[in-house]
Short mmCIF file of C-alpha atoms in Angstrom, two decimals:
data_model
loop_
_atom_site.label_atom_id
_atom_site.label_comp_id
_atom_site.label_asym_id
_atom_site.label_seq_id
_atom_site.Cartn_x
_atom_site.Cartn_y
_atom_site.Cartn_z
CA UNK B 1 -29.36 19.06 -4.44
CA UNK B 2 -28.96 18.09 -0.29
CA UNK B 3 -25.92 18.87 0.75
CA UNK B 4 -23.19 16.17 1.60
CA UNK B 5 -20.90 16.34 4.85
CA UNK B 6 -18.79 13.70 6.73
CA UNK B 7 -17.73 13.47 9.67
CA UNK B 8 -14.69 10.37 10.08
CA UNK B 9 -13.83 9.63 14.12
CA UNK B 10 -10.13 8.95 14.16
CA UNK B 11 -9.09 10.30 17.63
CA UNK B 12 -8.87 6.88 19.71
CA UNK B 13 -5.50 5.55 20.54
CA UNK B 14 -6.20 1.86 20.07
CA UNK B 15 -4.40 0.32 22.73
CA UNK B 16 -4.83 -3.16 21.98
CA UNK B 17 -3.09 -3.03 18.73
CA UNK B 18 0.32 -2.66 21.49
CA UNK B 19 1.96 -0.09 18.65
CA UNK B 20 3.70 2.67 18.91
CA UNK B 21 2.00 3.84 15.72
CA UNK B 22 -1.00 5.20 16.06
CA UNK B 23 -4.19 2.93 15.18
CA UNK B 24 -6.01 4.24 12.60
CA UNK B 25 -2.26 5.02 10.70
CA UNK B 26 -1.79 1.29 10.59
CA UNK B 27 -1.62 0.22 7.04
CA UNK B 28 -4.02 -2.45 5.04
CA UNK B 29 -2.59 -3.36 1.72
CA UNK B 30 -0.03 -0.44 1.75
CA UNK B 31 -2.46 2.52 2.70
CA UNK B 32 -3.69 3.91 5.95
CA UNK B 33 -6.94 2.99 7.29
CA UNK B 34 -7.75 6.11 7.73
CA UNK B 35 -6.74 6.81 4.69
CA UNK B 36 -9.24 4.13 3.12
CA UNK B 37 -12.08 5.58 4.52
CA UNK B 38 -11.28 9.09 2.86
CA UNK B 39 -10.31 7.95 -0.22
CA UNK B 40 -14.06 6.06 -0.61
CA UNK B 41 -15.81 8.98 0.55
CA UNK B 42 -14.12 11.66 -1.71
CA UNK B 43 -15.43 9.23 -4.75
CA UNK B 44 -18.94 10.29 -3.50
CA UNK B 45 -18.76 14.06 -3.91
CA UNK B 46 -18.91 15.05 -0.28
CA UNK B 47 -19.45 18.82 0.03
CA UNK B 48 -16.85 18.53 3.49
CA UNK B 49 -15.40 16.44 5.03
CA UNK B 50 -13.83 16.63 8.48
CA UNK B 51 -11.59 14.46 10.34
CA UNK B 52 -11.91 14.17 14.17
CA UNK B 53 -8.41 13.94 16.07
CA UNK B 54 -6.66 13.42 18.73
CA UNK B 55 -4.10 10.96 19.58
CA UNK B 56 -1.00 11.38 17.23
CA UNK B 57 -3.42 14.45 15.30
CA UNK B 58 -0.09 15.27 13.90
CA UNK B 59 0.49 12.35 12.12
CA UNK B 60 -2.53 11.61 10.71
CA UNK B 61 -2.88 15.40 9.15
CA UNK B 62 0.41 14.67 7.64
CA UNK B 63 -1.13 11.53 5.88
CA UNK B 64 -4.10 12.87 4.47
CA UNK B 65 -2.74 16.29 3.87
CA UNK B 66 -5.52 19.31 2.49
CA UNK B 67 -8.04 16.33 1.81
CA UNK B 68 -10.06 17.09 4.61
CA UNK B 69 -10.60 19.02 7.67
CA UNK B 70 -9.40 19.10 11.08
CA UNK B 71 -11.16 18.89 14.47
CA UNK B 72 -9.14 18.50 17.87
CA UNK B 73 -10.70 16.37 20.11
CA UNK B 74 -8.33 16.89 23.23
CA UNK B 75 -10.10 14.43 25.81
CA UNK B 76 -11.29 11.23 24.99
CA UNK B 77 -15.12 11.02 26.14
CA UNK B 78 -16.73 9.12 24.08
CA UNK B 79 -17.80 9.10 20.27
CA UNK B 80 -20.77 11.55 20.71
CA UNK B 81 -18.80 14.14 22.30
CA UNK B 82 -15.73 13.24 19.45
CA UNK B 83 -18.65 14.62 16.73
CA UNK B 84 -19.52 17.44 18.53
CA UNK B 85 -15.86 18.89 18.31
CA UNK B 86 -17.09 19.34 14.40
CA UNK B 87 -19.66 22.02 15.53
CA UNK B 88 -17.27 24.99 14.67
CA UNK B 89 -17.09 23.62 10.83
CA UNK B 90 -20.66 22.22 10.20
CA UNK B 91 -22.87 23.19 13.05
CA UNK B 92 -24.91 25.85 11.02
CA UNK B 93 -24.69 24.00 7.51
CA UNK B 94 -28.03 22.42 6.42
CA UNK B 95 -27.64 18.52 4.72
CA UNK B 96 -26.76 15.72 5.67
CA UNK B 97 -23.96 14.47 7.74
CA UNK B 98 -22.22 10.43 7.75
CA UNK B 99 -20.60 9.77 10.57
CA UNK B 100 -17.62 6.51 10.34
CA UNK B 101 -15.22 5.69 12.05
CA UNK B 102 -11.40 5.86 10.58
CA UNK B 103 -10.52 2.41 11.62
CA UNK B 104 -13.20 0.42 9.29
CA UNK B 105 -11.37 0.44 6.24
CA UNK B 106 -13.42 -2.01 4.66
CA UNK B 107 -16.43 0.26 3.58
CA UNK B 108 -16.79 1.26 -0.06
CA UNK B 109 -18.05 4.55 -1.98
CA UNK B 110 -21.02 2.43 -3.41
CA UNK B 111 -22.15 1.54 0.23
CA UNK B 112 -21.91 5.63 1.42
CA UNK B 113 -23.44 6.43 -1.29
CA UNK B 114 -26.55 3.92 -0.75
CA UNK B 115 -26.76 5.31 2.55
CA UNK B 116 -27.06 8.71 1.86
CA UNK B 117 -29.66 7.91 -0.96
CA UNK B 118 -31.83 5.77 1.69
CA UNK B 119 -31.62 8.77 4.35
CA UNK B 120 -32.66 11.38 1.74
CA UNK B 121 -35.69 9.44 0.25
CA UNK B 122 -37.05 8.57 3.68
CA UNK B 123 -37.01 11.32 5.15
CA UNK B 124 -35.38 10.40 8.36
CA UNK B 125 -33.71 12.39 11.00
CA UNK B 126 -31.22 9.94 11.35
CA UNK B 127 -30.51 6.70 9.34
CA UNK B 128 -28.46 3.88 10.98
CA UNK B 129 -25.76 1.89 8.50
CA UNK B 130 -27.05 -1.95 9.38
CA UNK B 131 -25.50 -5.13 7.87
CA UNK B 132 -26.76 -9.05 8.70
CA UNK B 133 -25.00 -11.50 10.18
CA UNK B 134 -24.88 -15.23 11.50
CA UNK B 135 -22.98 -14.43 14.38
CA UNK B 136 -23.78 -10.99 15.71
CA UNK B 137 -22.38 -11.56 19.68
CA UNK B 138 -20.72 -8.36 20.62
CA UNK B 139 -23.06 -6.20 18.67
CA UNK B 140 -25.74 -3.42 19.15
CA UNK B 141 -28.68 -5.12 17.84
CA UNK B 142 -30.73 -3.30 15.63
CA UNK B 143 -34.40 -3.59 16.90
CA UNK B 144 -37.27 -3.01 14.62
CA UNK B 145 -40.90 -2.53 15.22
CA UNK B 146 -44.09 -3.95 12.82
CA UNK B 147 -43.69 -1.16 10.30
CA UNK B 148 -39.94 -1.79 9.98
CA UNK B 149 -38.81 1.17 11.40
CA UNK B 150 -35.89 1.06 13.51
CA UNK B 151 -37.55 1.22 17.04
CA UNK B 152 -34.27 1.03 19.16
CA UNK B 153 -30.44 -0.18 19.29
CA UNK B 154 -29.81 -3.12 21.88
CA UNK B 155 -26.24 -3.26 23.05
CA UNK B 156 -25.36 -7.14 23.75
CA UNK B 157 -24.96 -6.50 27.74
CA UNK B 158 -28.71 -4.90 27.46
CA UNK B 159 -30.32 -7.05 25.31
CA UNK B 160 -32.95 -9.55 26.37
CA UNK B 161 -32.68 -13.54 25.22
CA UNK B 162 -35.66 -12.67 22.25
CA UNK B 163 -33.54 -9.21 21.21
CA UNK B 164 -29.78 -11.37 20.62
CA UNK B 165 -31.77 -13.42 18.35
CA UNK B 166 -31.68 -10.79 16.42
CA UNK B 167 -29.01 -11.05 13.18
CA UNK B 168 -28.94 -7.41 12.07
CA UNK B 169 -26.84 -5.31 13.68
CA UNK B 170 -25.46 -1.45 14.38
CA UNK B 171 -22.28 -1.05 12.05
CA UNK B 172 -21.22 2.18 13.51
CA UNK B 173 -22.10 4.41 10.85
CA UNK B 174 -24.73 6.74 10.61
CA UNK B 175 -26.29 9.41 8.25
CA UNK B 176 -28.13 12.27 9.96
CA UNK B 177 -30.10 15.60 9.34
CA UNK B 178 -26.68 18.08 10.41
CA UNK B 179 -28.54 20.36 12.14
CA UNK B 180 -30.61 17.75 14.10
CA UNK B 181 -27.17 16.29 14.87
CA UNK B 182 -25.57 19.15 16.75
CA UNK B 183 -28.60 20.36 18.02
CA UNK B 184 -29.22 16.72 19.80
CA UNK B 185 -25.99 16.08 20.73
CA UNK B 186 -25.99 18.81 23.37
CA UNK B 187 -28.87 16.90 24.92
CA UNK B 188 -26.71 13.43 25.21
CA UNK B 189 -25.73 12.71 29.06
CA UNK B 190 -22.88 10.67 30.11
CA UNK B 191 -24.43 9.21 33.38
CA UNK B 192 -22.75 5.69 32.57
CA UNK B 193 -19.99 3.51 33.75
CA UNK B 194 -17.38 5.22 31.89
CA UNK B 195 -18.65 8.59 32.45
CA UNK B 196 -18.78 9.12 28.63
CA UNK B 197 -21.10 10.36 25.91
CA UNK B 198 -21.85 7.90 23.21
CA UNK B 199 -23.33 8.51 19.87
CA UNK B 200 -25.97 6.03 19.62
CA UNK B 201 -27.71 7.82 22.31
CA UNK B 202 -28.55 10.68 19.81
CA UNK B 203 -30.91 7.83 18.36
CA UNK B 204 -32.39 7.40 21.82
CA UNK B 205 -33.33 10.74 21.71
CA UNK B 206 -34.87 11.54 18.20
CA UNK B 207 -36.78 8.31 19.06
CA UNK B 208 -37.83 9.52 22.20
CA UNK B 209 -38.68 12.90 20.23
CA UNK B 210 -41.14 11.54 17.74
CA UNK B 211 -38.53 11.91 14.92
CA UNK B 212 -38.11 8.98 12.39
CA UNK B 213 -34.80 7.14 12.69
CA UNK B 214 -34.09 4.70 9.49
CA UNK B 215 -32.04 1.84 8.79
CA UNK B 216 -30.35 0.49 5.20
CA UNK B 217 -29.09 -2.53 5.53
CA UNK B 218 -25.88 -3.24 3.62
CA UNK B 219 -25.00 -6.13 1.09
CA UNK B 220 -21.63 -7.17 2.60
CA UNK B 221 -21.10 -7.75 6.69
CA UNK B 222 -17.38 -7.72 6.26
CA UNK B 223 -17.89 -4.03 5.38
CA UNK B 224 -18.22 -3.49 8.52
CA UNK B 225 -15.33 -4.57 10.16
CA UNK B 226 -13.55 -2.50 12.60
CA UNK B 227 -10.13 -2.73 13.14
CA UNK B 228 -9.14 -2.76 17.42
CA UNK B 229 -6.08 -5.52 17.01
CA UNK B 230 -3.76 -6.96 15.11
CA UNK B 231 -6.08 -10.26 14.45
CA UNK B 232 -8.88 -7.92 13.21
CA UNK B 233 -5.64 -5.85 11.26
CA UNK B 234 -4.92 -9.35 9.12
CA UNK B 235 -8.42 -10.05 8.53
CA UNK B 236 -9.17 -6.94 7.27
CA UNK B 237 -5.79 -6.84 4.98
CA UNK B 238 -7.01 -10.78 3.48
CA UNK B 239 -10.75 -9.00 2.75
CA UNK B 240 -8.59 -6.42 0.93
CA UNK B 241 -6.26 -8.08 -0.88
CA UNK B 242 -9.00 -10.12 -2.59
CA UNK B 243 -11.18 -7.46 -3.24
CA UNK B 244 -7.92 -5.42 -4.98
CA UNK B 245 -7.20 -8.75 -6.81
CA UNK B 246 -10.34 -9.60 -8.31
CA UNK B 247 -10.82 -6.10 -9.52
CA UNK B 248 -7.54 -6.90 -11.52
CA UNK B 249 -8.30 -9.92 -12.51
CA UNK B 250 -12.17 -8.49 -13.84
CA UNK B 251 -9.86 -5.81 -15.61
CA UNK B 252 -7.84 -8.30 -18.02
CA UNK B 253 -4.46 -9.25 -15.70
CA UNK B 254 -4.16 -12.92 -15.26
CA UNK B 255 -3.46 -14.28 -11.34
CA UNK B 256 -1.92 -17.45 -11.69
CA UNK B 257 -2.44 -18.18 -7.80
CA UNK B 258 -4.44 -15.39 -5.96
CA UNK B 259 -4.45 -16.39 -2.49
CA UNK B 260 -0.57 -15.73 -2.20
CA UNK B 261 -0.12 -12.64 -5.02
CA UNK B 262 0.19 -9.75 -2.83
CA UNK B 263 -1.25 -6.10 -4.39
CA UNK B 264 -1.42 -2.67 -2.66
CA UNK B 265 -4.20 -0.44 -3.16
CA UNK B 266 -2.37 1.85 -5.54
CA UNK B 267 -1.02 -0.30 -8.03
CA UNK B 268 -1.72 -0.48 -11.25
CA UNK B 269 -1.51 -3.18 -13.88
CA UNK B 270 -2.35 -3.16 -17.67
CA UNK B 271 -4.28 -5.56 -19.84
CA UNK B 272 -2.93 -9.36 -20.40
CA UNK B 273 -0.36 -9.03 -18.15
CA UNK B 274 0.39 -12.18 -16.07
CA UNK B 275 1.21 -12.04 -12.10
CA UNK B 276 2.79 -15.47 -11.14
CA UNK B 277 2.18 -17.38 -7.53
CA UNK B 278 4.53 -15.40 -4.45
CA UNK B 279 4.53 -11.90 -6.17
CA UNK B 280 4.31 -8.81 -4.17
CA UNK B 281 3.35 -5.56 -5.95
CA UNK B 282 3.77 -2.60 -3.45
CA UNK B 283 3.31 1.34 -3.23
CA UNK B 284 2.63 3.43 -6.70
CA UNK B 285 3.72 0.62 -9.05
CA UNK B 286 2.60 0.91 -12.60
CA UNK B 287 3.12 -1.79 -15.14
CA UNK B 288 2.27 -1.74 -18.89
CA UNK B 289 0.14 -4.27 -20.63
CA UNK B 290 1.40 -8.03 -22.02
CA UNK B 291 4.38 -8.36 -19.20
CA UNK B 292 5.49 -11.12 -17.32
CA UNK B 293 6.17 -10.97 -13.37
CA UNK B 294 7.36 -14.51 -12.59
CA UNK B 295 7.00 -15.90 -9.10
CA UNK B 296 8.72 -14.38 -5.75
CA UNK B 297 9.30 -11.03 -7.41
CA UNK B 298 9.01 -8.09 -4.97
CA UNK B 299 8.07 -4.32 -6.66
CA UNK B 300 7.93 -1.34 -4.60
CA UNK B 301 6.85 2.21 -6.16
CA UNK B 302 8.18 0.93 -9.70
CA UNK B 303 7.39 1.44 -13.48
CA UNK B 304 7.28 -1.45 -16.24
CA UNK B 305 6.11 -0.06 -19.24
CA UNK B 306 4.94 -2.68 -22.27
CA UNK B 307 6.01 -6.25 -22.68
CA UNK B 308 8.22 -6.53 -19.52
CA UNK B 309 9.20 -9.89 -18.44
CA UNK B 310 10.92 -10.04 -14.85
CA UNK B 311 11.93 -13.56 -13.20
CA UNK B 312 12.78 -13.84 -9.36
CA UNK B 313 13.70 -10.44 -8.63
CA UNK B 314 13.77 -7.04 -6.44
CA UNK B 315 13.04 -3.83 -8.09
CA UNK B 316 12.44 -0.37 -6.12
CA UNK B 317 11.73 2.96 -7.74
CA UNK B 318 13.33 1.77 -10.69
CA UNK B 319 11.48 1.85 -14.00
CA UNK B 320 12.08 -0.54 -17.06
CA UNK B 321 10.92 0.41 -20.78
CA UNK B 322 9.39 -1.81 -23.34
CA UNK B 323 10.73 -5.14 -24.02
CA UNK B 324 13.73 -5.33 -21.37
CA UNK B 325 13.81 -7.96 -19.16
CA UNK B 326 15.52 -8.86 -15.76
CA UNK B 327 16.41 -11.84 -13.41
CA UNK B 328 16.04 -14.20 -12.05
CA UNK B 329 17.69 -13.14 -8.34
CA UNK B 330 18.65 -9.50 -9.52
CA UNK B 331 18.30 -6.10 -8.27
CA UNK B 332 16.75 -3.00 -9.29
CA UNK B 333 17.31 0.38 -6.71
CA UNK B 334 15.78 3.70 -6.42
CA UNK B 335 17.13 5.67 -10.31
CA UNK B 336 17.71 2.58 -12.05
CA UNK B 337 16.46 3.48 -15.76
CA UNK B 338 16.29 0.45 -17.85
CA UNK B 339 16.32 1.02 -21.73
CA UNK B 340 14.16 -0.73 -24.42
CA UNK B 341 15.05 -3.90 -24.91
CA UNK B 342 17.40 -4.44 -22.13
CA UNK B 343 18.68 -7.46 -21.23
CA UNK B 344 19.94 -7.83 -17.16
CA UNK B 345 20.40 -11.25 -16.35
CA UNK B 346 20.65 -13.11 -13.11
CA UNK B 347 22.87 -11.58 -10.20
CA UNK B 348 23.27 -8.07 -11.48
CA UNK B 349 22.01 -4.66 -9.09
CA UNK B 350 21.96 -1.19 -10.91
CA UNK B 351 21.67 1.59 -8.80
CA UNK B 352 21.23 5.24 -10.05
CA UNK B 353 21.88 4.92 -13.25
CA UNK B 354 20.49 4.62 -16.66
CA UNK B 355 20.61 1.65 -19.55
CA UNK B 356 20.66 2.74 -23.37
CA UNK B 357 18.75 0.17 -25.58
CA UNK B 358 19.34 -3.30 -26.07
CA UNK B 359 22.24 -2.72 -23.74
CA UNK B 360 22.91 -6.27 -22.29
CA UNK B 361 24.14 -7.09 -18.40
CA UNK B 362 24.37 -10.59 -18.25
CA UNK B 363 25.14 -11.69 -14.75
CA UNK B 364 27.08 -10.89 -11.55
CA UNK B 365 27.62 -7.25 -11.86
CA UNK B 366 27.21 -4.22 -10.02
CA UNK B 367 26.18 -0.68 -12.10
CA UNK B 368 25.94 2.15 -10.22
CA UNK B 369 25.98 6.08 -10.79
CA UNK B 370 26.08 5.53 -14.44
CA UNK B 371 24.95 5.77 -17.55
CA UNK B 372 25.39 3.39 -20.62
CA UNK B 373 24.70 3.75 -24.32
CA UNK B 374 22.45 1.53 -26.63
CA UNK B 375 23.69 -1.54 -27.77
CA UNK B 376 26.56 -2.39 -25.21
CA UNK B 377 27.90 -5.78 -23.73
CA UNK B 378 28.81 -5.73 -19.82
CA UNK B 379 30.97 -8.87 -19.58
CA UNK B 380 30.62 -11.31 -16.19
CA UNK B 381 31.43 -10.02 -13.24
CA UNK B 382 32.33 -6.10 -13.86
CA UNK B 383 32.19 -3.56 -11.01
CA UNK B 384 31.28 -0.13 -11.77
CA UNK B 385 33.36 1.15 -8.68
CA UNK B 386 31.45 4.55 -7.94
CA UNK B 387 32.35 5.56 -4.12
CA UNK B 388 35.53 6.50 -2.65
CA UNK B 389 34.74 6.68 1.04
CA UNK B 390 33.32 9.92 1.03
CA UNK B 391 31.66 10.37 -2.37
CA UNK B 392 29.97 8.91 -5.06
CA UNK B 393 31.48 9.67 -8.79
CA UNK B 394 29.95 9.25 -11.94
CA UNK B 395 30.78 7.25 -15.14
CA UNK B 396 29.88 7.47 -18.27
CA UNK B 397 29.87 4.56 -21.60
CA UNK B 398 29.12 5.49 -24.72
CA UNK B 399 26.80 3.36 -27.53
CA UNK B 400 28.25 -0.05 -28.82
CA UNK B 401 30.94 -0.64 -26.55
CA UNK B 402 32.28 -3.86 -25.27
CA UNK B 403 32.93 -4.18 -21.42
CA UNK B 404 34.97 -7.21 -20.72
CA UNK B 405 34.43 -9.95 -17.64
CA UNK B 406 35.71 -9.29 -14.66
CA UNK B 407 36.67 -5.47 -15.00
CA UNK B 408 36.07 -2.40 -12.61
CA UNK B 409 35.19 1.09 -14.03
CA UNK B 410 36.57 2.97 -12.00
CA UNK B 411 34.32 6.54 -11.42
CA UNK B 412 34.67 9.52 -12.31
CA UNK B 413 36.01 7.90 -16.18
CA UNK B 414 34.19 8.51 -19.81
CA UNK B 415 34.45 5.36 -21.85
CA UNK B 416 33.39 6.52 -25.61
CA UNK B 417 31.41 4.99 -27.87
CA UNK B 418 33.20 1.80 -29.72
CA UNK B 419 35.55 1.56 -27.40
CA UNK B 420 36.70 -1.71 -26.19
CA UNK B 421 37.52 -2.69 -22.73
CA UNK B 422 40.32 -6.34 -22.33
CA UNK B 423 38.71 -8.51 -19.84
CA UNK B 424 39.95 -7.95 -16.34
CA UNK B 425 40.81 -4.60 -16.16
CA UNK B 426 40.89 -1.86 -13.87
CA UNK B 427 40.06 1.58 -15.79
CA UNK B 428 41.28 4.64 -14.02
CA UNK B 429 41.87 6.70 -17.22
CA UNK B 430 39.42 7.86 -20.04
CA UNK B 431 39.08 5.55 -23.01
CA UNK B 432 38.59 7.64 -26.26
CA UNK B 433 36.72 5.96 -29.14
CA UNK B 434 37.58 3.21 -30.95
CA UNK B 435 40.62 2.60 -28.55
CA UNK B 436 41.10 -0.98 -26.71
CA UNK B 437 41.97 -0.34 -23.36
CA UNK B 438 44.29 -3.03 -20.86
CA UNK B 439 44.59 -2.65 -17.08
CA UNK B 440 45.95 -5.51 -15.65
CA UNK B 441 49.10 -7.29 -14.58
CA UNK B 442 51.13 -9.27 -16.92
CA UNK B 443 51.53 -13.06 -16.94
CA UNK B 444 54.17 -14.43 -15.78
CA UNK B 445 54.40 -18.53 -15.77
CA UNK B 446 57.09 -20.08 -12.86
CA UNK B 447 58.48 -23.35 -14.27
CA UNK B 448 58.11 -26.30 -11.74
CA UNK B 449 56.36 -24.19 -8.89
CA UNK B 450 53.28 -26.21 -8.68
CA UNK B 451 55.73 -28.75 -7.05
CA UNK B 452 57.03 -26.78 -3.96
CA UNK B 453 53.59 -27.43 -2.24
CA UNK B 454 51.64 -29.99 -0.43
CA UNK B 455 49.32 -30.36 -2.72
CA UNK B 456 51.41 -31.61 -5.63
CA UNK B 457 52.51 -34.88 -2.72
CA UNK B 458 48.97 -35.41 -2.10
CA UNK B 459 48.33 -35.56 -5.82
CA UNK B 460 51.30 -38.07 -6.62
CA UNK B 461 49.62 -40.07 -3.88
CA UNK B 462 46.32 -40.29 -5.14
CA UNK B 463 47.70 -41.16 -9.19
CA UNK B 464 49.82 -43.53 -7.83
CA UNK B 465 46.44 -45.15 -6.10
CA UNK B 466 45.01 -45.27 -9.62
#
């Protein structure tokens, strides 16, 4: 079996996009560019694959990590001399190499793959990555002779009124004979206005050789799009984001509203689950099968197991187990563990801390750096008080225990299990089980106060009136 290299050009600054992050880092639909292109090619076996760098090198090996291999390119001159820094690591292989670009996100596996099959079979030096389209100003044309091989690449300054008639055009990407590659690119001059030394030219010269240069021509133009601005950055995220939808929707989750549900490359989503209109689904989210995510609900890098229903909320690196349900308007942070069959209602935030089963938080409360039993009430309005300036302390409530409105637990305490807590308290003290515990002031009522202020004049004014 041939051999399979790539070669992925991600040294360019992109100074259009007017970012201090480097270009190809730029995200679309939560991942890299870059990153895109790697993750397509790694689906297709590839024996090696090396990444050309240079501007911000450091960043973009800290992205993609051990997945691929390294290549400095410390000048900018041009993408024929960018391939060439690859030598070292694939000069003497025999195969085939692809060349892309790391700022076309847009291609797919299935399309490097068809590429590589069309090179092999023909037996071409060199096969050029083509696509059709109804408006190809700005492109190399792709110029082929009676036989349909490709007989030259037209750049739009170059090409004559008959030639930009011409609706196929040069995506970029190209699949060549590796040793051909390296041994031709030595041969590529940069006697041109910017003094550089372009791939395409390698074409120019197999041509000029006698060696047959092929073309496959792709299914989808908007594969091809490159990425050089933040208009081309949008268009490329819309392509995306329908592309990740409808691959949901073809899997069994129901999209109420597409066009403004919002999914990142890595999330995943179980059978019969419904997404409602506004949602946004971010990072490594996972959710379970049969769940409910109702409309302007945000999740970031967050696990819903089965049967999950969440209305109008925020979660983020929390995780929810089967059956609970949240919102609307609440608030899930990073360690929030929410138990079977949990109940948090509308207004609540937990934060580091964990929820026993059918443990119920109805509204306007704040849990954090805790951990509660199974089957426990949290009354209206209670404060799990956990930081005291300087550090965060821990409290603890133990199964079938009644919180009542309005109190604040007061960490570091233990509350056991069955114990009872009055409405409004403040617990400072450990509550053992069983045991009611009281906190709060005693009433006192003042006879004939209510009449020592202006209000009680303006009162007697206005019955009088009636």
């Amino acid at each position: 079996m041939t051999a399979k290299y790539a070669i992925v050009l991600a040294a360019g600054q992109g100074t259009r996009m007017k970012s201090k992050l480097y270009k190809v880092l730029h995200p679309v639909c939560g991942k890299a560019m870059v990153d895109h292109v790697l993750t397509e090619l790694e689906k297709d076996q590839i024996d090696e694959i090396v990444t050309i760098v240079g501007h911000g090198a450091a960043k973009v090996e800290e992205t993609l990590g051990k997945r691929t291999k390294y290549a400095l390119q410390a000048e900018q001159l041009g993408t024929g001399h960018a391939v060439l820094q690859a030598e070292e690591l694939l000069g003497d292989k025999q195969g085939m190499t692809l060349v892309t670009c790391g700022d076309t996100p847009l291609f797919t596996a299935k399309t490097f793959a068809k590429l590589f099959e069309q090179h092999e079979q023909s037996g071409a030096v060199a096969t050029v990555l083509t696509a059709k389209t109804d408006e190809p100003f700005g492109y190399g044309r792709v110029i082929r002779n009676h036989r349909d091989e490709v007989e030259k690449i037209v750049e739009q300054k170059d090409a004559t009124p008959e030639e930009a008639l011409v609706n196929e055009i040069n995506t970029g990407v190209y699949c060549f004979d590796n040793q051909a590659l390296f041994k031709t690119l030595h041969e590529v001059k940069n006697d041109n206005a910017q003094g550089e030394y372009y791939l395409p030219d390698v074409i120019e010269i197999l041509k000029a050789k006698g060696r047959p240069v092929g073309a496959y021509c792709m299914d989808e133009f908007e594969e091809s799009m490159g990425v050089n601005d933040r208009i081309a950055l949008a268009k490329a995220t819309k392509v995306m984001q329908r592309r990740i939808n409808e691959l949901h929707m073809k899997n069994g989750v129901t999209l109420i509203d597409p066009a403004t549900t919002y999914i990142e490359a890595d999330v995943k989503i179980g059978a019969d689950t419904v997404i409602e209109p506004s949602v946004s689904l971010k990072g490594k989210t996972v959710i379970g099968e049969d769940c409910v995510i109702g409309a302007n609900s945000e999740l970031r890098d967050t696990v819903l197991e089965d049967g999950i229903k969440v209305k109008a909320s925020f979660l983020e690196g929390a995780i929810m187990r089967n059956g609970s349900n949240i919102g609307p308007y609440s608030h899930l942070r990073p360690q929030a563990d929410i138990g079977e069959g949990v109940h948090i209602g509308n207004f609540v935030e937990v934060k580091k801390a964990t929820l026993g089963k059918n443990t119920k938080v109805g509204h306007l409360t704040y849990v954090g750096d805790a951990t509660l039993g199974k089957e426990i009430n949290v009354g209206c309005g209670t404060v799990f008080v956990n930081y005291d300036g300087q550090n965060k302390h821990h409290a603890n409530v133990g199964d079938y225990s009644f919180i009542g409105s309005g109190s604040n637990i007061i960490a570091p305490v233990e509350i056991a299990d069955h114990a009872y807590v009055a409405a409004g308290s403040t617990i400072t003290e450990d509550v053992a089980s069983r045991e009611m515990a009281i906190a709060r002031g005693r009433q006192v009522n003042k006879p004939g106060y209510y009449d020592r202020y202006p209000v009680a004049k303006a009162a007697a004014e206005s019955e009088n009136k009636d």
